[in-house]
Amino acid sequence: MIKIYALIRETFLEALSKKVFLVFFFISTAGLLILLAYCSSSGFQEQIHNLQPTADDPLGVALREKLRSLQSGLSFAFFNAALILAIIITSDLVPNMMTKGVIDLLLSKPLSRTMLLTGKILGGFAVVMVLTLYFMLGSWLIIAIATGVWTSGYMLSFFPLIITFWGLYGVLAYVGIQSRSSVSGMVICFLIVYTVSPLLFSREELLFQSVTSDFWRTLISAVYHLTPQVADMAQITSNIVQEKTVTNTVPYYNSLAYGALFFLLSAFSFSRKEF
Amino acid sequence: MTTCIEIRGLSKTYKNSKQLIEALKPIDLDVHQGEIFGLLGPNGAGKTTMIKLMLGIIAPTSGSCHILGQDISSLKAKELIGYLPENHRFPLYLNGQQMLEFYGNLGGMSGKTLQKRIDEVLEFVNMTEWRKLKIQRYSKGMMQRIGLAQALLNRPHLLFLDEPTDGIDPVGRMEIREILEVLKSEGTTIFVNSHLLSEVELITDRVAILRKGVVVKSGNTHELTQSRDQYIITLAGGTPPASLPGMTTYNAETHEIELTAASPEALNVALDALRQNDCLLATLSPKKSTLEEIFIALMSEKQEYLAPAK
């Protein structure tokens, strides 16, 4: 246990020493300060005052609507920003570990390769969780204190974000082990997040208009099911924030399975790698 | 004498897309407990491959390597070793204390035991004062000393040092040498890979010289550097006869005679001849070659050095 803990702690300190970690932290802090200023402004306070439950709206539906729209906007922006920064922060953790002068010393210690990789991956995951929680918890508290309404949907959206990252982190680790470079993994993840997944998510509106062959449509649908469904997860996040019922849970399992599969592949590949 | 490292038929062949590269041909080697063993060879000779095989970093194509009876692929064997790699890249964002805690934890140590051991190794390598300084501010010599401290954390039975004095000034080299001498006196076996042949000659008990993946020479450092059947005689007075048996050169300025004598009898015949010519002997010593001379000769395939050591 002490070995895994040491690896997680060291990975955390490695991430902490990077400028991109500080950028993430400063962006989050700036976002929280702006939100605090906005929520403290007399205009916002007046709006909240006017939206308090009345005889016509005893359940405070209008206030909840206002809150949902604010949290939904925040969560959409944060989902995208957090994924970009999380990918950048964690992209070089595994390749850095595999550089000459680092890996030889680590492999000379009495710990298995699987444990080494697991500790490194958990360390990166912990970094992203802490940074994500920092912003989400902070913004949730600011909004709740300013409005007096404590909703759970916004905080629950933490889970789809983390599960989405889990799936992408698996790809990042595997590509990092194969290529020993952080760039290839980053490029593939960004392609998935900003091109492949949105296209496949909207395949019926965007692709099936020009593709009429059943074969190609089936193939496109198969690719959709076999790639991380990031756009679907963004949709789920939005639904959770707006306290809508989530009916399609397949993207959850897709991301979880994707992460698990790629971490297993990574462990297998890492255990056979020669340095 | 107990064997610390036992290598039998160890070989490594790398495969790339076009060909097989035989980095290390089957090697048998024993390193005894408590000795300092040097591995020498030019770039590409297979030294790094051999060290990686011995540390279990890469898998052998054939053969085996045991450390005190434990197969090197086992975690038990790794508990017995300490390693200072060449071109190490310690986490620069940590200070010396944090770095030692990290590697100590990876070795399975923790709590007060680890803290006590860190204090001891820092004191031993004379780095106590700099424990809170970020590693990125360490000089090359300090980096080597903290690296040595991390290799010593688990009280290793066997210490692997890859170019331990590379890039260090003479004072720093002397300090490392002194540390190794103390470790040796405490019974630690030390396996050194180095390009600095004069350093190796000073500290090692035995060496092996690798060329193109083959051990071309191995043996006791002292015996290897001793030239067979060659002597240096210094005269305090007189001039040697031109017909002196076995004389190869005579330096009139230093009064030194270089002599080849195949047996003690032949040597005494030469000494008698000198005395008969009223020569006054000052010193007589076997001629020594430096490890560097032997190494260069081996690399250029001079046959006289390829014979086994006495």
Coordinates of C-alpha atoms in Angstrom, one line a residue, chain A residues 2-7 9-11 13-15 17 96 99-113 116 120 273-275, chain B residues 12 14 48 52 55-59 75 78-79 81 83 85-91 93-94 98 101-103 105-110 150:
Chain A
I2 CA 2.8 2.4 0.9
K3 CA 4.3 1.9 -2.6
I4 CA 1.0 2.8 -4.4
Y5 CA 0.6 5.8 -2.1
A6 CA 4.2 7.0 -2.8
L7 CA 3.5 6.8 -6.5
R9 CA 1.8 11.3 -4.1
E10 CA 4.8 11.7 -6.4
T11 CA 2.6 11.9 -9.5
L13 CA 3.7 16.6 -7.0
E14 CA 4.9 16.2 -10.6
A15 CA 1.6 17.6 -11.9
S17 CA 5.1 21.4 -10.7
N96 CA 7.8 10.9 -18.6
T99 CA 12.2 8.1 -20.1
K100 CA 15.8 6.7 -19.7
G101 CA 17.1 7.5 -16.2
V102 CA 13.7 7.4 -14.7
I103 CA 12.3 4.1 -15.7
D104 CA 15.5 2.1 -15.1
L105 CA 15.6 3.3 -11.5
L106 CA 11.9 2.6 -10.9
L107 CA 12.1 -0.9 -12.4
S108 CA 15.1 -1.7 -10.2
K109 CA 12.9 -1.3 -7.1
P110 CA 11.0 -4.2 -5.6
L111 CA 7.6 -3.4 -7.2
S112 CA 5.8 -5.0 -10.1
R113 CA 5.3 -3.1 -13.4
L116 CA 4.1 1.0 -11.0
K120 CA 1.0 6.5 -11.9
K273 CA 8.1 -3.4 -22.8
E274 CA 11.9 -3.3 -22.9
F275 CA 13.7 -0.2 -21.8
Chain B
K12 CA 20.3 -10.8 -25.4
Y14 CA 17.2 -7.5 -30.1
T48 CA 24.3 -1.3 -20.6
K52 CA 19.7 -4.0 -17.6
L55 CA 18.5 -5.6 -12.9
G56 CA 15.7 -7.4 -14.6
I57 CA 14.8 -4.3 -16.6
I58 CA 14.9 -6.4 -19.8
A59 CA 14.3 -10.1 -20.3
L75 CA 11.0 -9.0 -6.4
K78 CA 15.4 -6.5 -6.1
E79 CA 15.1 -6.1 -2.3
I81 CA 20.1 -4.4 -4.6
Y83 CA 21.2 1.0 -8.2
P85 CA 21.8 4.6 -13.1
E86 CA 23.8 6.6 -15.6
N87 CA 22.1 9.8 -16.7
H88 CA 19.6 9.5 -13.9
R89 CA 16.7 11.9 -13.9
F90 CA 15.6 12.3 -10.4
P91 CA 12.3 14.3 -9.8
Y93 CA 10.5 19.2 -8.2
L94 CA 11.4 17.3 -5.1
Q98 CA 11.4 14.1 -0.4
E101 CA 11.2 9.3 1.0
F102 CA 9.8 8.5 -2.4
Y103 CA 12.4 5.9 -3.3
N105 CA 8.6 4.0 0.0
L106 CA 9.0 2.2 -3.3
G107 CA 11.5 -0.1 -1.5
G108 CA 8.8 -0.8 1.1
M109 CA 10.2 1.4 3.9
S110 CA 8.1 3.9 5.8
Q150 CA 18.9 6.5 -2.6

